[in-house]
Amino acid sequence: MTLSIRDAVPDDAATIVRFITELAIYERAKHEMKADESMIRSTLFGDCPHAHALIALQDDQPVGLAVYFFNYSTWLGHRGLYVEDVFVTSSARGQGAGLALMKALARIAVDNHCPRFDWQVLDWNQPAIDFYDAIGAEARREWLSYRLEGEALRQFAGSGATHHD
């Protein structure tokens, strides 16, 4: 068995959507998924990509995905790396693809002088939590995630003070 990690390319768009769909199903959130191939092509591979992706290959067959982007830490005064998603197909779990993806992400962070990289995990996803604990990651339990989306976002954006350039 040969395991490798490579940067995703535009021809991977269908595979990326398939993996995102599998992840959404696993995370019990398929109804929230809106991404399609054209969105993936434009946002990951367009003129100004919003994020980047890695593909894990086992014997030259795609078995995993990591999507990441660079964020910014005001406390550190430096950019960091944020992992949006890490996914390995059920048939390839436990064979090193997840570890290889996380190590590749760590190398990208180090190569880009990022002092840290962050991600989130659902509180019920014990296999992922155990994996992250095993690689030495620190759970940040004192932080809560917040989100504005959909109509609540539009209503909030339309109220009160406005921003002018």
Short mmCIF file of C-alpha atoms in Angstrom, two decimals:
data_model
loop_
_atom_site.label_atom_id
_atom_site.label_comp_id
_atom_site.label_asym_id
_atom_site.label_seq_id
_atom_site.Cartn_x
_atom_site.Cartn_y
_atom_site.Cartn_z
CA MET A 1 0.00 0.00 0.00
CA THR A 2 1.39 3.36 -1.07
CA LEU A 3 0.09 6.49 0.64
CA SER A 4 0.76 9.99 -0.70
CA ILE A 5 -0.54 13.53 -0.31
CA ARG A 6 -0.74 16.07 -3.12
CA ASP A 7 -2.26 19.48 -3.76
CA ALA A 8 -5.74 19.28 -5.23
CA VAL A 9 -6.16 20.37 -8.86
CA PRO A 10 -9.28 21.54 -10.75
CA ASP A 11 -9.89 18.03 -12.09
CA ASP A 12 -10.41 16.93 -8.45
CA ALA A 13 -13.58 19.03 -8.09
CA ALA A 14 -15.96 16.07 -8.42
CA THR A 15 -13.94 14.03 -5.93
CA ILE A 16 -13.85 16.96 -3.51
CA VAL A 17 -17.64 17.35 -3.72
CA ARG A 18 -18.07 13.60 -3.17
CA PHE A 19 -15.84 13.70 -0.08
CA ILE A 20 -17.60 16.81 1.28
CA THR A 21 -20.93 15.06 0.76
CA GLU A 22 -19.71 11.96 2.61
CA LEU A 23 -18.44 14.17 5.43
CA ALA A 24 -21.75 16.06 5.62
CA ILE A 25 -23.61 12.75 5.87
CA TYR A 26 -21.22 11.50 8.57
CA GLU A 27 -21.66 14.76 10.49
CA ARG A 28 -25.46 14.49 10.19
CA ALA A 29 -25.61 17.74 8.22
CA LYS A 30 -26.24 16.74 4.60
CA HIS A 31 -29.17 19.19 4.51
CA GLU A 32 -26.71 22.08 5.09
CA MET A 33 -24.45 21.24 2.16
CA LYS A 34 -24.74 23.60 -0.80
CA ALA A 35 -21.35 23.18 -2.53
CA ASP A 36 -21.26 21.81 -6.06
CA GLU A 37 -18.48 21.27 -8.60
CA SER A 38 -18.70 24.75 -10.10
CA MET A 39 -18.50 26.39 -6.66
CA ILE A 40 -15.50 24.25 -5.75
CA ARG A 41 -13.78 25.09 -9.03
CA SER A 42 -14.27 28.83 -8.59
CA THR A 43 -13.49 29.07 -4.87
CA LEU A 44 -10.55 26.65 -4.69
CA PHE A 45 -9.07 27.01 -8.17
CA GLY A 46 -10.23 30.40 -9.50
CA ASP A 47 -8.18 33.56 -9.97
CA CYS A 48 -8.31 34.38 -6.26
CA PRO A 49 -8.74 31.09 -4.34
CA HIS A 50 -10.52 31.36 -1.00
CA ALA A 51 -8.97 28.16 0.32
CA HIS A 52 -6.68 25.29 -0.62
CA ALA A 53 -7.11 21.53 -0.63
CA LEU A 54 -4.97 18.44 -0.27
CA ILE A 55 -5.86 14.99 -1.57
CA ALA A 56 -4.73 11.79 0.15
CA LEU A 57 -4.06 8.94 -2.26
CA GLN A 58 -3.80 5.26 -1.41
CA ASP A 59 -2.31 3.30 -4.31
CA ASP A 60 -3.06 6.34 -6.52
CA GLN A 61 -6.77 6.34 -5.57
CA PRO A 62 -8.22 9.35 -3.68
CA VAL A 63 -9.15 8.38 -0.13
CA GLY A 64 -8.99 11.66 1.78
CA LEU A 65 -9.29 15.41 1.70
CA ALA A 66 -8.14 18.39 3.74
CA VAL A 67 -9.37 21.92 3.05
CA TYR A 68 -7.53 24.80 4.67
CA PHE A 69 -7.00 28.55 4.50
CA PHE A 70 -4.81 31.13 6.17
CA ASN A 71 -6.34 33.23 8.94
CA TYR A 72 -4.81 35.90 11.16
CA SER A 73 -4.06 36.01 14.89
CA THR A 74 -4.15 39.51 16.34
CA TRP A 75 -2.56 38.20 19.53
CA LEU A 76 0.39 36.73 17.67
CA GLY A 77 0.50 39.39 14.98
CA HIS A 78 0.85 36.68 12.38
CA ARG A 79 -1.18 34.52 10.08
CA GLY A 80 -2.13 31.01 11.04
CA LEU A 81 -3.51 28.01 9.23
CA TYR A 82 -7.14 27.01 9.72
CA VAL A 83 -8.34 23.57 8.68
CA GLU A 84 -11.95 23.66 7.52
CA ASP A 85 -12.31 19.94 6.89
CA VAL A 86 -10.33 16.73 7.15
CA PHE A 87 -12.01 13.66 5.73
CA VAL A 88 -10.91 10.08 5.05
CA THR A 89 -13.21 7.53 3.42
CA SER A 90 -14.54 4.89 5.79
CA SER A 91 -12.66 2.13 3.93
CA ALA A 92 -9.33 3.92 4.41
CA ARG A 93 -9.69 5.02 8.04
CA GLY A 94 -7.08 3.72 10.43
CA GLN A 95 -4.50 3.23 7.67
CA GLY A 96 -2.56 6.48 8.02
CA ALA A 97 -4.29 8.84 5.56
CA GLY A 98 -5.62 11.14 8.28
CA LEU A 99 -2.23 11.27 9.97
CA ALA A 100 -0.53 11.98 6.63
CA LEU A 101 -2.98 14.80 5.89
CA MET A 102 -2.46 16.37 9.33
CA LYS A 103 1.34 16.12 8.98
CA ALA A 104 1.14 17.72 5.52
CA LEU A 105 -0.94 20.55 7.00
CA ALA A 106 1.58 20.99 9.83
CA ARG A 107 4.39 21.23 7.24
CA ILE A 108 2.43 23.85 5.29
CA ALA A 109 1.94 25.83 8.51
CA VAL A 110 5.64 25.63 9.39
CA ASP A 111 6.77 26.39 5.82
CA ASN A 112 4.55 29.50 5.85
CA HIS A 113 5.81 30.63 9.27
CA CYS A 114 2.43 30.06 10.91
CA PRO A 115 2.90 29.73 14.67
CA ARG A 116 -0.19 27.51 14.93
CA PHE A 117 -2.97 25.80 13.08
CA ASP A 118 -6.50 25.37 14.30
CA TRP A 119 -9.60 23.34 13.51
CA GLN A 120 -12.88 22.31 15.10
CA VAL A 121 -14.41 18.94 15.80
CA LEU A 122 -17.96 18.04 16.70
CA ASP A 123 -18.23 17.19 20.39
CA TRP A 124 -19.77 13.78 19.63
CA ASN A 125 -17.07 12.71 17.14
CA GLN A 126 -15.06 10.67 19.63
CA PRO A 127 -12.88 8.87 17.03
CA ALA A 128 -11.69 12.25 15.72
CA ILE A 129 -11.21 13.64 19.24
CA ASP A 130 -9.14 10.59 20.19
CA PHE A 131 -7.05 10.99 17.03
CA TYR A 132 -6.40 14.69 17.68
CA ASP A 133 -5.49 13.96 21.30
CA ALA A 134 -3.09 11.23 20.11
CA ILE A 135 -1.19 13.62 17.83
CA GLY A 136 -0.69 16.06 20.70
CA ALA A 137 -3.29 18.67 19.77
CA GLU A 138 -4.77 20.72 22.59
CA ALA A 139 -8.56 20.95 22.93
CA ARG A 140 -9.60 24.58 23.47
CA ARG A 141 -12.68 23.91 25.56
CA GLU A 142 -12.93 27.47 26.88
CA TRP A 143 -13.94 28.79 23.43
CA LEU A 144 -17.44 28.62 21.97
CA SER A 145 -18.15 28.83 18.25
CA TYR A 146 -20.71 31.35 17.03
CA ARG A 147 -22.25 31.74 13.62
CA LEU A 148 -24.55 34.11 11.78
CA GLU A 149 -25.99 32.71 8.58
CA GLY A 150 -28.89 33.00 6.18
CA GLU A 151 -31.66 35.40 7.08
CA ALA A 152 -30.17 36.21 10.50
CA LEU A 153 -26.94 37.32 8.79
CA ARG A 154 -28.81 39.43 6.23
CA GLN A 155 -30.95 41.08 8.90
CA PHE A 156 -27.97 41.82 11.10
CA ALA A 157 -25.95 43.21 8.18
CA GLY A 158 -28.82 45.51 7.25
CA SER A 159 -29.24 47.02 10.70
CA GLY A 160 -27.45 49.90 12.39
CA ALA A 161 -24.11 51.38 11.45
CA THR A 162 -22.65 50.85 7.99
CA HIS A 163 -19.08 50.46 6.82
CA HIS A 164 -17.64 52.80 4.21
CA ASP A 165 -14.26 52.44 2.52
#
